[in-house]
Coordinates of C-alpha atoms in Angstrom, one line a residue:
Chain A
M1 CA 8.6 -32.5 -0.7
D2 CA 10.0 -33.3 2.8
C3 CA 10.2 -30.4 5.2
N4 CA 13.0 -30.4 7.7
T5 CA 11.3 -29.0 10.8
G6 CA 14.8 -29.1 12.5
L7 CA 15.6 -25.9 10.8
L8 CA 12.7 -23.8 11.2
G9 CA 14.7 -22.1 14.0
P10 CA 18.0 -21.5 12.5
T11 CA 16.4 -20.2 9.1
F12 CA 13.9 -17.8 11.1
V13 CA 16.9 -16.1 13.3
Q14 CA 18.6 -15.8 9.6
G15 CA 15.9 -14.9 8.1
L16 CA 14.9 -12.1 10.4
L17 CA 18.5 -10.8 10.4
L18 CA 19.1 -10.6 6.5
G19 CA 15.2 -9.2 6.5
F20 CA 16.5 -6.6 8.5
I21 CA 19.3 -6.0 6.4
Y22 CA 17.1 -5.9 3.4
A23 CA 14.2 -4.0 4.9
L24 CA 17.6 -0.8 5.7
I25 CA 18.9 -1.0 2.1
A26 CA 15.4 -1.1 0.7
L27 CA 14.6 2.4 2.7
G28 CA 16.7 3.9 0.4
Y29 CA 15.3 2.8 -2.7
T30 CA 11.6 4.0 -1.4
M31 CA 12.5 7.1 -1.0
V32 CA 14.0 8.1 -3.9
Y33 CA 11.4 6.6 -5.9
G34 CA 8.7 9.1 -3.5
V35 CA 10.0 12.3 -4.5
L36 CA 11.7 11.4 -8.1
K37 CA 8.6 8.7 -9.0
L38 CA 11.9 5.9 -10.0
I39 CA 14.0 3.7 -9.3
N40 CA 17.3 4.3 -8.4
F41 CA 18.8 1.8 -10.4
A42 CA 22.7 2.7 -8.3
H43 CA 21.4 2.4 -5.3
D44 CA 23.5 -1.4 -5.3
A45 CA 26.9 0.9 -5.8
V46 CA 25.6 3.7 -3.6
F47 CA 25.5 0.6 -0.9
M48 CA 28.8 -1.3 -1.7
I49 CA 30.8 2.5 -0.9
G50 CA 30.1 2.1 2.7
G51 CA 31.6 -1.7 3.7
V52 CA 33.9 -0.7 1.2
A53 CA 35.3 2.5 3.0
A54 CA 34.8 0.7 6.0
F55 CA 37.4 -1.9 5.0
Y56 CA 40.1 1.0 3.9
V57 CA 39.6 2.7 6.5
I58 CA 40.0 -0.2 9.4
G59 CA 41.8 -2.1 7.6
Q60 CA 43.9 -0.6 5.4
W61 CA 44.3 3.4 6.9
F62 CA 44.0 2.4 10.4
G63 CA 45.6 -1.8 10.2
L64 CA 42.6 -2.1 13.0
T65 CA 42.2 -5.9 12.6
D66 CA 42.3 -7.6 15.5
P67 CA 39.2 -8.4 18.0
F68 CA 38.4 -6.3 20.6
T69 CA 36.5 -6.5 23.4
G70 CA 34.3 -3.8 25.6
V71 CA 34.4 0.1 25.1
G72 CA 36.7 -0.5 22.4
L73 CA 34.6 -2.6 20.8
I74 CA 32.1 -0.8 21.1
L75 CA 34.2 2.3 19.5
V76 CA 35.3 0.9 16.2
L77 CA 32.2 -0.7 15.5
V78 CA 30.4 2.3 15.8
A79 CA 33.3 4.1 13.8
V80 CA 32.9 1.2 11.0
L81 CA 29.4 2.0 10.5
V82 CA 29.4 6.0 11.0
I83 CA 32.5 5.6 8.2
G84 CA 30.1 3.4 6.0
G85 CA 27.3 5.5 6.1
L86 CA 28.9 8.8 5.7
A87 CA 31.0 7.1 2.2
S88 CA 27.5 6.0 0.9
S89 CA 25.6 9.4 2.0
G90 CA 28.8 10.5 -0.1
G91 CA 28.7 7.8 -2.9
A92 CA 24.7 8.8 -3.3
V93 CA 25.1 12.8 -3.4
L94 CA 27.7 12.4 -6.2
L95 CA 24.9 10.3 -7.8
E96 CA 22.2 12.9 -7.3
R97 CA 24.2 15.2 -9.0
A98 CA 26.5 13.3 -12.2
A99 CA 23.4 11.2 -13.1
Y100 CA 20.3 13.0 -12.3
R101 CA 20.4 16.3 -11.6
P102 CA 21.6 16.8 -15.3
L103 CA 18.3 15.2 -16.8
R104 CA 16.3 16.7 -14.2
K105 CA 17.3 20.2 -15.9
R106 CA 16.4 19.0 -18.2
H107 CA 13.6 18.0 -18.4
A108 CA 14.3 14.5 -19.6
A109 CA 12.0 11.3 -20.2
R110 CA 11.8 8.9 -17.8
L111 CA 13.6 6.2 -19.9
S112 CA 16.3 7.9 -19.6
Y113 CA 17.1 8.1 -16.0
L114 CA 17.0 4.2 -16.0
I115 CA 20.1 4.3 -18.6
S116 CA 21.8 6.8 -16.9
A117 CA 21.1 5.0 -13.5
I118 CA 21.7 1.6 -14.9
G119 CA 25.6 3.6 -16.6
A120 CA 26.8 4.8 -13.0
S121 CA 25.6 1.6 -11.4
F122 CA 28.0 0.0 -13.6
F123 CA 30.6 3.0 -13.3
A124 CA 31.2 2.6 -10.3
T125 CA 31.0 -1.4 -9.5
Y126 CA 33.2 -1.9 -12.1
L127 CA 35.7 1.2 -10.6
F128 CA 36.2 -1.2 -7.4
Q129 CA 37.1 -3.6 -9.5
Q130 CA 39.9 -2.2 -11.5
S131 CA 43.5 -3.4 -9.6
F132 CA 44.4 -0.2 -8.2
L133 CA 41.3 -0.5 -6.1
L134 CA 39.7 -3.2 -4.6
G135 CA 41.0 -5.7 -7.3
P136 CA 38.7 -8.9 -9.0
G137 CA 38.8 -11.7 -5.8
K138 CA 37.0 -11.0 -2.1
R139 CA 38.7 -9.3 0.2
S140 CA 38.5 -9.7 3.9
F141 CA 37.0 -7.2 5.9
P142 CA 38.7 -6.4 9.5
H143 CA 38.4 -8.7 12.0
V144 CA 37.6 -6.3 14.6
M145 CA 34.6 -8.9 16.2
T146 CA 35.0 -12.5 17.7
T147 CA 31.8 -14.3 16.8
E148 CA 30.6 -15.0 20.4
K149 CA 26.9 -16.5 21.1
A150 CA 24.5 -13.9 23.1
F151 CA 21.6 -16.0 23.5
E152 CA 19.6 -18.9 22.0
I153 CA 15.7 -18.6 21.2
F154 CA 13.9 -21.3 19.1
G155 CA 16.4 -23.6 19.6
S156 CA 19.0 -21.8 17.9
R157 CA 21.7 -19.8 18.4
V158 CA 21.8 -16.2 17.9
N159 CA 25.3 -14.3 17.9
N160 CA 26.6 -11.5 18.7
K161 CA 26.8 -10.2 15.2
G162 CA 23.1 -10.4 15.6
V163 CA 22.4 -8.7 18.2
L164 CA 24.6 -5.5 16.5
I165 CA 22.4 -6.3 13.0
I166 CA 19.0 -6.4 14.8
V167 CA 19.9 -3.1 17.5
T168 CA 21.8 -0.7 14.7
V169 CA 18.6 -1.2 12.8
I170 CA 16.3 -1.4 15.0
V171 CA 17.5 2.5 15.7
C172 CA 17.7 3.5 12.7
L173 CA 14.5 2.6 11.4
V174 CA 12.9 4.4 14.6
L175 CA 15.5 7.7 13.5
L176 CA 13.8 7.8 10.4
D177 CA 10.6 7.4 11.5
R178 CA 10.9 10.4 13.8
L179 CA 13.1 12.2 10.9
I180 CA 10.0 11.9 8.5
N181 CA 7.2 12.3 10.6
Q182 CA 8.3 15.0 13.2
T183 CA 11.3 17.3 11.5
K184 CA 10.7 20.1 8.8
T185 CA 13.4 17.9 6.6
G186 CA 10.9 15.5 6.8
R187 CA 7.5 17.2 6.1
S188 CA 9.4 18.7 3.3
I189 CA 10.0 14.6 2.0
R190 CA 6.5 14.1 2.3
A191 CA 5.3 16.7 1.0
L192 CA 7.7 16.3 -2.7
S193 CA 6.3 12.9 -2.4
E194 CA 2.4 14.0 -1.9
D195 CA 2.5 16.1 -4.6
V196 CA 5.8 18.0 -6.9
V197 CA 3.9 21.2 -8.2
A198 CA 2.2 21.7 -3.8
A199 CA 5.2 21.6 -2.5
Q200 CA 7.1 24.3 -4.8
L201 CA 3.9 26.7 -4.5
M202 CA 4.9 25.8 -0.5
G203 CA 8.3 27.4 -0.8
V204 CA 9.9 24.0 -0.7
N205 CA 13.0 23.9 -2.1
V206 CA 13.1 21.0 -4.4
T207 CA 16.5 20.5 -5.5
R208 CA 17.9 20.4 -1.6
V209 CA 15.2 17.8 -0.5
I210 CA 15.8 15.9 -3.1
V211 CA 20.0 15.9 -2.3
M212 CA 18.3 15.6 1.1
T213 CA 16.6 12.2 0.1
F214 CA 19.5 10.8 -1.8
A215 CA 21.7 11.4 1.9
I216 CA 19.8 9.6 4.1
G217 CA 19.0 6.7 1.8
G218 CA 22.7 6.6 1.7
F219 CA 23.0 6.6 4.4
F220 CA 21.0 3.6 6.2
G221 CA 22.5 2.0 2.5
G222 CA 26.0 2.4 4.0
I223 CA 24.5 1.1 7.4
A224 CA 23.2 -1.8 5.9
S225 CA 26.6 -3.1 3.7
A226 CA 28.6 -1.9 7.1
L227 CA 27.2 -4.9 9.0
Y228 CA 26.3 -6.9 6.0
S229 CA 30.1 -7.1 5.7
L230 CA 30.8 -7.0 9.1
Q231 CA 28.5 -10.4 9.4
F232 CA 30.0 -12.1 6.1
G233 CA 33.7 -11.1 6.8
N234 CA 34.6 -9.8 3.5
V235 CA 34.0 -7.5 0.4
V236 CA 33.9 -7.4 -2.9
W237 CA 33.6 -5.0 -6.0
N238 CA 30.1 -6.9 -6.7
M239 CA 28.8 -7.4 -3.6
G240 CA 25.8 -4.5 -4.0
F241 CA 24.5 -6.3 -6.6
I242 CA 22.2 -9.3 -4.5
P243 CA 21.8 -7.1 -2.0
G244 CA 21.0 -4.0 -4.0
V245 CA 17.9 -6.7 -5.6
K246 CA 16.3 -8.1 -3.0
A247 CA 16.2 -5.2 -1.1
F248 CA 14.3 -3.7 -3.9
T249 CA 12.1 -6.8 -4.2
A250 CA 11.1 -5.8 -0.7
A251 CA 10.5 -2.0 -1.7
V252 CA 7.8 -3.4 -3.8
L253 CA 6.8 -5.5 -1.7
G254 CA 5.9 -3.5 0.9
G255 CA 4.9 -0.4 -1.1
I256 CA 7.2 1.5 -3.1
G257 CA 7.8 4.9 -2.0
N258 CA 5.9 3.7 1.7
I259 CA 9.2 4.1 4.1
R260 CA 7.0 1.6 6.4
G261 CA 6.4 -0.8 3.5
A262 CA 10.2 -1.2 3.2
M263 CA 11.2 -1.9 6.7
L264 CA 7.9 -4.6 6.2
G265 CA 8.9 -5.4 2.9
G266 CA 12.8 -6.5 3.8
L267 CA 11.5 -8.5 7.3
L268 CA 9.1 -10.3 5.0
L269 CA 11.3 -11.4 1.8
G270 CA 14.4 -12.4 4.3
L271 CA 12.0 -14.8 6.0
I272 CA 10.5 -16.2 3.0
E273 CA 13.5 -16.9 1.8
N274 CA 15.3 -18.0 4.4
M275 CA 12.4 -20.2 5.7
S276 CA 11.6 -21.9 2.1
V277 CA 14.7 -23.5 2.5
V278 CA 13.6 -25.6 5.7
C279 CA 10.8 -27.3 2.6
L280 CA 12.8 -26.7 -0.8
G281 CA 16.7 -26.9 -0.5
N282 CA 18.7 -24.0 0.0
Q283 CA 19.5 -23.6 -4.0
W284 CA 16.0 -21.8 -4.3
S285 CA 16.0 -19.8 -1.8
D286 CA 17.0 -17.2 -4.7
V287 CA 14.1 -18.5 -6.8
V288 CA 11.3 -17.9 -3.9
A289 CA 12.4 -14.5 -3.4
F290 CA 12.2 -13.7 -7.2
V291 CA 9.1 -15.6 -7.5
V292 CA 7.6 -13.0 -4.7
L293 CA 8.0 -10.8 -7.5
P294 CA 6.1 -11.1 -9.7
L295 CA 3.3 -12.4 -7.3
M296 CA 2.7 -9.7 -5.8
L297 CA 2.2 -7.4 -8.6
I298 CA -0.1 -9.6 -10.1
L299 CA -2.3 -9.6 -6.6
R300 CA -1.7 -5.9 -5.4
P301 CA 0.3 -3.9 -7.5
T302 CA 0.7 -0.7 -4.8
G303 CA 2.5 -3.9 -3.0
I304 CA 1.2 -4.4 1.3
L305 CA 0.5 -1.0 2.6
G306 CA 0.6 0.8 -0.7
E307 CA 2.3 4.2 -2.1
R308 CA 2.5 6.6 0.4
I309 CA 5.6 7.9 2.3
G310 CA 4.6 9.1 5.8
G311 CA 2.8 7.6 9.2
Chain B
M1 CA 10.9 52.0 -6.9
A2 CA 8.3 53.7 -5.3
N3 CA 6.0 54.0 -8.0
A4 CA 5.7 50.4 -9.7
P5 CA 3.3 48.5 -9.4
L6 CA 3.5 45.4 -7.0
L7 CA 3.3 42.8 -9.4
E8 CA 4.2 43.6 -13.3
L9 CA 4.6 40.8 -16.5
R10 CA 6.6 42.7 -19.1
D11 CA 6.5 40.8 -22.2
V12 CA 6.1 37.4 -20.8
H13 CA 6.1 33.8 -23.7
V14 CA 6.4 30.4 -22.3
H15 CA 6.6 27.8 -24.1
Y16 CA 6.0 24.4 -23.0
G17 CA 8.3 22.3 -26.1
V18 CA 8.0 24.0 -28.9
I19 CA 4.5 25.0 -28.0
E20 CA 4.0 28.6 -27.4
A21 CA 1.5 28.6 -24.6
V22 CA 1.6 32.3 -23.6
R23 CA 2.2 34.9 -26.6
G24 CA 3.3 38.0 -24.6
I25 CA 2.3 38.7 -22.2
N26 CA 1.5 42.4 -20.3
L27 CA -0.5 42.5 -17.3
T28 CA -0.2 44.5 -13.8
V29 CA -1.3 44.1 -10.1
N30 CA -1.3 47.1 -7.9
E31 CA -0.9 47.3 -4.4
G32 CA -4.9 46.9 -3.1
E33 CA -6.3 46.0 -6.1
V34 CA -8.4 42.7 -6.8
V35 CA -7.6 42.2 -10.3
T36 CA -9.0 39.6 -12.7
L37 CA -7.8 37.2 -15.5
I38 CA -10.5 36.0 -18.0
G39 CA -10.6 33.4 -20.4
G40 CA -12.2 30.1 -21.8
N41 CA -10.2 26.4 -21.6
G42 CA -5.9 26.1 -22.8
A43 CA -6.1 30.2 -23.1
G44 CA -3.1 30.2 -20.8
K45 CA -4.8 31.1 -18.1
T46 CA -3.0 28.4 -15.6
T47 CA 0.4 29.0 -17.4
T48 CA 0.6 32.6 -17.0
L49 CA 0.6 31.7 -13.2
R50 CA 3.0 28.8 -12.8
A51 CA 4.7 31.2 -15.3
I52 CA 4.6 33.9 -11.9
S53 CA 5.3 31.4 -9.3
M54 CA 8.3 30.1 -11.2
V55 CA 7.0 26.5 -11.2
H56 CA 7.2 26.3 -15.5
G57 CA 9.3 30.0 -15.9
P58 CA 8.8 32.2 -18.5
S59 CA 11.0 31.7 -21.9
H60 CA 11.0 34.8 -22.8
G61 CA 10.0 38.9 -20.8
Q62 CA 10.4 39.5 -17.3
I63 CA 7.9 39.7 -13.9
L64 CA 8.6 42.2 -11.8
F65 CA 7.4 42.0 -8.3
R66 CA 7.6 46.0 -6.4
G67 CA 10.3 46.8 -9.8
E68 CA 12.0 43.7 -8.7
D69 CA 12.9 41.1 -11.7
I70 CA 12.2 37.7 -10.5
T71 CA 12.8 35.9 -12.8
T72 CA 15.9 34.4 -12.5
L73 CA 14.7 32.7 -8.8
Q74 CA 13.7 29.4 -7.9
S75 CA 10.3 29.0 -7.2
H76 CA 10.9 28.5 -3.3
K77 CA 12.4 31.6 -3.5
V78 CA 9.2 33.2 -5.3
V79 CA 7.2 32.3 -2.2
Q80 CA 9.7 33.3 0.1
K81 CA 9.0 36.7 -0.9
G82 CA 4.7 36.6 -0.6
I83 CA 3.7 35.7 -4.1
I84 CA 1.5 33.0 -3.0
Q85 CA -1.1 30.8 -5.7
V86 CA -4.0 28.3 -5.1
P87 CA -3.5 26.3 -8.0
E88 CA -6.8 25.1 -10.1
G89 CA -7.3 22.1 -8.8
R90 CA -6.2 22.4 -5.3
H91 CA -3.8 20.0 -4.8
I92 CA -4.3 19.3 -1.6
F93 CA -1.6 16.8 0.2
P94 CA -3.8 13.5 0.3
N95 CA -1.6 11.9 2.4
M96 CA -1.4 14.4 5.4
S97 CA -4.6 15.9 7.7
V98 CA -5.6 19.0 7.4
A99 CA -4.4 21.0 10.0
E100 CA -0.9 18.9 8.5
N101 CA -1.8 20.7 5.1
L102 CA -2.5 24.1 6.7
E103 CA 0.8 24.1 8.3
M104 CA 2.6 23.1 5.1
G105 CA 1.4 26.7 4.4
A106 CA 3.7 28.5 6.3
F107 CA 6.3 25.9 5.4
Q108 CA 8.7 28.7 4.7
R109 CA 8.0 30.6 7.6
T110 CA 9.6 30.7 11.2
V111 CA 6.9 30.2 13.6
A112 CA 6.8 29.5 17.0
R113 CA 3.9 26.9 17.8
K114 CA 2.0 29.3 20.0
Q115 CA 1.2 31.2 17.0
L116 CA 1.4 28.8 14.8
D117 CA -1.9 27.5 16.4
Q118 CA -3.5 31.2 16.2
E119 CA -3.4 31.4 12.9
L120 CA -5.3 28.2 12.4
D121 CA -7.4 29.6 14.6
H122 CA -8.0 31.9 12.2
I123 CA -8.1 30.0 8.9
F124 CA -10.5 27.2 11.1
G125 CA -12.4 30.9 11.6
L126 CA -13.2 31.7 8.3
F127 CA -13.8 28.0 7.4
P128 CA -15.5 25.9 9.9
R129 CA -16.0 23.1 8.1
L130 CA -12.3 22.6 8.1
K131 CA -12.0 22.9 11.9
E132 CA -14.6 19.4 12.0
R133 CA -11.8 17.9 9.6
R134 CA -9.0 19.2 11.5
K135 CA -7.5 15.2 12.1
Q136 CA -8.7 13.9 9.0
M137 CA -6.7 13.2 5.8
G138 CA -6.9 16.1 2.8
G139 CA -7.4 13.2 0.1
T140 CA -10.4 11.9 1.5
L141 CA -12.3 16.1 1.7
S142 CA -15.0 16.8 -0.8
G143 CA -13.9 19.2 -3.5
G144 CA -15.5 22.2 -1.5
E145 CA -13.8 21.7 1.4
Q146 CA -10.7 20.8 -0.2
Q147 CA -10.8 24.2 -2.2
M148 CA -11.9 25.6 1.1
L149 CA -8.6 23.9 2.2
A150 CA -6.2 24.8 -0.4
I151 CA -7.2 28.9 0.0
G152 CA -6.8 28.3 3.6
R153 CA -3.2 27.1 3.5
A154 CA -2.3 29.7 1.0
L155 CA -3.1 32.0 4.0
M156 CA -1.1 30.0 6.4
A157 CA 1.5 31.6 4.0
K158 CA 0.9 35.2 5.0
P159 CA -0.2 35.9 1.4
V160 CA 1.9 39.6 0.1
I161 CA -0.3 39.3 -3.0
L162 CA -2.5 36.3 -3.4
M163 CA -2.9 34.5 -6.7
L164 CA -6.0 32.1 -7.0
D165 CA -6.5 29.5 -10.1
E166 CA -10.5 29.1 -10.7
P167 CA -11.6 28.8 -7.1
S168 CA -14.6 28.1 -8.1
M169 CA -14.2 25.7 -10.1
G170 CA -16.4 22.4 -9.6
L171 CA -18.5 23.3 -6.4
A172 CA -22.2 23.7 -5.3
P173 CA -23.1 27.8 -5.7
Q174 CA -23.4 28.2 -1.9
V175 CA -19.1 26.8 -1.4
V176 CA -18.9 29.5 -4.2
E177 CA -20.2 32.4 -3.1
L178 CA -18.2 31.8 0.8
V179 CA -14.8 31.2 -1.0
F180 CA -15.8 34.7 -2.8
E181 CA -16.9 36.1 0.5
V182 CA -13.1 35.0 1.8
I183 CA -11.4 36.3 -0.7
A184 CA -13.4 39.9 -0.3
Q185 CA -12.2 39.7 3.1
V186 CA -8.9 38.8 2.0
N187 CA -8.5 41.8 0.4
A188 CA -10.3 43.8 2.9
D189 CA -7.6 43.4 5.0
G190 CA -5.1 44.6 2.3
V191 CA -4.1 41.8 0.6
P192 CA -3.8 41.9 -3.5
I193 CA -5.6 39.4 -5.2
L194 CA -5.0 38.1 -9.0
L195 CA -7.9 36.4 -10.0
I196 CA -8.4 33.5 -12.5
E197 CA -11.9 32.7 -13.2
Q198 CA -14.1 30.7 -15.9
N199 CA -17.0 32.1 -13.7
A200 CA -16.5 35.6 -16.1
Q201 CA -19.8 36.8 -14.3
M202 CA -18.1 36.5 -10.4
A203 CA -15.0 37.1 -11.0
L204 CA -15.7 40.7 -12.7
Q205 CA -18.2 41.4 -9.7
A206 CA -15.4 40.4 -7.1
A207 CA -12.7 42.8 -9.3
K208 CA -11.8 46.3 -9.4
R209 CA -9.9 45.8 -13.1
G210 CA -9.9 42.8 -15.2
Y211 CA -7.6 41.4 -18.2
V212 CA -9.4 38.7 -21.3
I213 CA -7.0 36.2 -22.2
E214 CA -7.5 34.7 -25.8
T215 CA -5.1 31.8 -27.4
G216 CA -2.4 33.4 -25.3
E217 CA -2.9 36.7 -25.5
I218 CA -4.3 39.5 -23.6
V219 CA -7.4 40.3 -26.2
L220 CA -8.7 43.3 -23.6
E221 CA -8.3 45.2 -20.2
D222 CA -10.4 47.4 -18.6
E223 CA -11.9 48.5 -15.6
A224 CA -14.4 45.5 -14.1
R225 CA -17.3 47.1 -14.4
S226 CA -16.5 48.1 -18.2
L227 CA -15.9 44.8 -19.0
L228 CA -19.1 43.1 -17.6
G229 CA -20.9 45.8 -20.1
N230 CA -18.7 44.9 -23.1
D231 CA -20.1 43.5 -26.1
R232 CA -17.2 40.7 -27.0
V233 CA -17.1 39.6 -23.2
R234 CA -20.7 39.3 -23.3
K235 CA -21.1 37.5 -26.1
A236 CA -18.4 34.9 -24.9
Y237 CA -17.7 34.6 -20.9
L238 CA -21.1 35.6 -19.8
G239 CA -23.7 33.5 -22.0
E240 CA -25.9 36.6 -23.4
E241 CA -27.2 37.1 -26.8

């Protein structure tokens, strides 16, 4: 095995950026797991909706396909992110209403949720593949931002999109941490994650908290989706699949149900898969990412930080 | 309805799937009373309390609070009415501190920070051990401390009626004594209490009236003092020949 140490810097930067995006998606998996104790396998579709919505609103409706600069750039970027977040958030709430709540009302078995989630995911994903929506091919995302070098670290370039990703994700993570640990909604999410019966006996409105959890997890997934679309320059109907599976892996890696674990797991997974390229070549990166999951499950089944939602 | 009991169960049935765990219970709690519901394991005591809190509601029958049917309400609405339960097994939030657990008790009320601190101090006055462990995680407490915390947390909800499910279970005798002292004190402050116990002796001594439940049905109901002297109760629940 010969390692190309010259790739260390660039793969580190790339891994970090992708890791930040995984972290943001992983939050959705981990939060829903916290309150419902089930993996929301439709979160990949929820993710996809965000980028696609930004593509439609910014690119198709407003026709903003040329690069912006200065204040205009900031405004349009905020718009892209907020549209992505709101669209995925709405999608997640709809998903809860259609695919999960009817089962919860009937006290369905765990397996039913899983099947329902996978069904919902396929439905949403293939709906967008239809020609009256995205169609089967890639569609280019509005080119609102030119790629320019921002600074250099470890001898590798970080461009302005990278800076956008890092800043946005850090802001989101700080906001979420605040929300979970310092607000009443956050406390009710933690309570429900720790003990459903006790939460009910304290007067927590379970249905409302579940909807809020889907909405919040979806919002961050949508922002991640907008960043992902900006970074790669296109949207496609199945764009949620790979990032979805990776983020799910990240959530398990950090400790499913644990918010800080999801952040840590996302970053680690991004770094591990990208930096494996240094020694193994890039056709191995997905293999490495998915070897990490069974290894983790064997060595430490509760993940790095264990199962708990709060700080 | 001035003359209606505070809490009234009318022909309440509860099912888990096809299994009927509670079969037509009638029970009342009046203002100011301590009422106890005693019975063996699996008799339907916990099921009855969970039905009242609408955690697992009745399949048939009515639960009336001040004459109003509450069986149509969701659990958080029942809590908002002041029907507060200390559940069996305590159900402490393991990754929240003692103080956070207590504050969860006041979740459905809107309380200013200053008043909340005063109320916390009141609970710490009842259970000084909790004050020492204020910042410790709920999951790391001993069984006795968790029971104190569960009761303290319920009191933070400002109960109109307090229901306790086996508060003495698995506790050292001194802790049981403390728990029953606090229950008496809470009742002396005017809060009616529905006490569920396997420890029939202590429960009947603390209560004014009592019900005996067996396989989901009330088989006896009387003044607590009379139940203490009842042959059937003495044999089945007080371990006397």
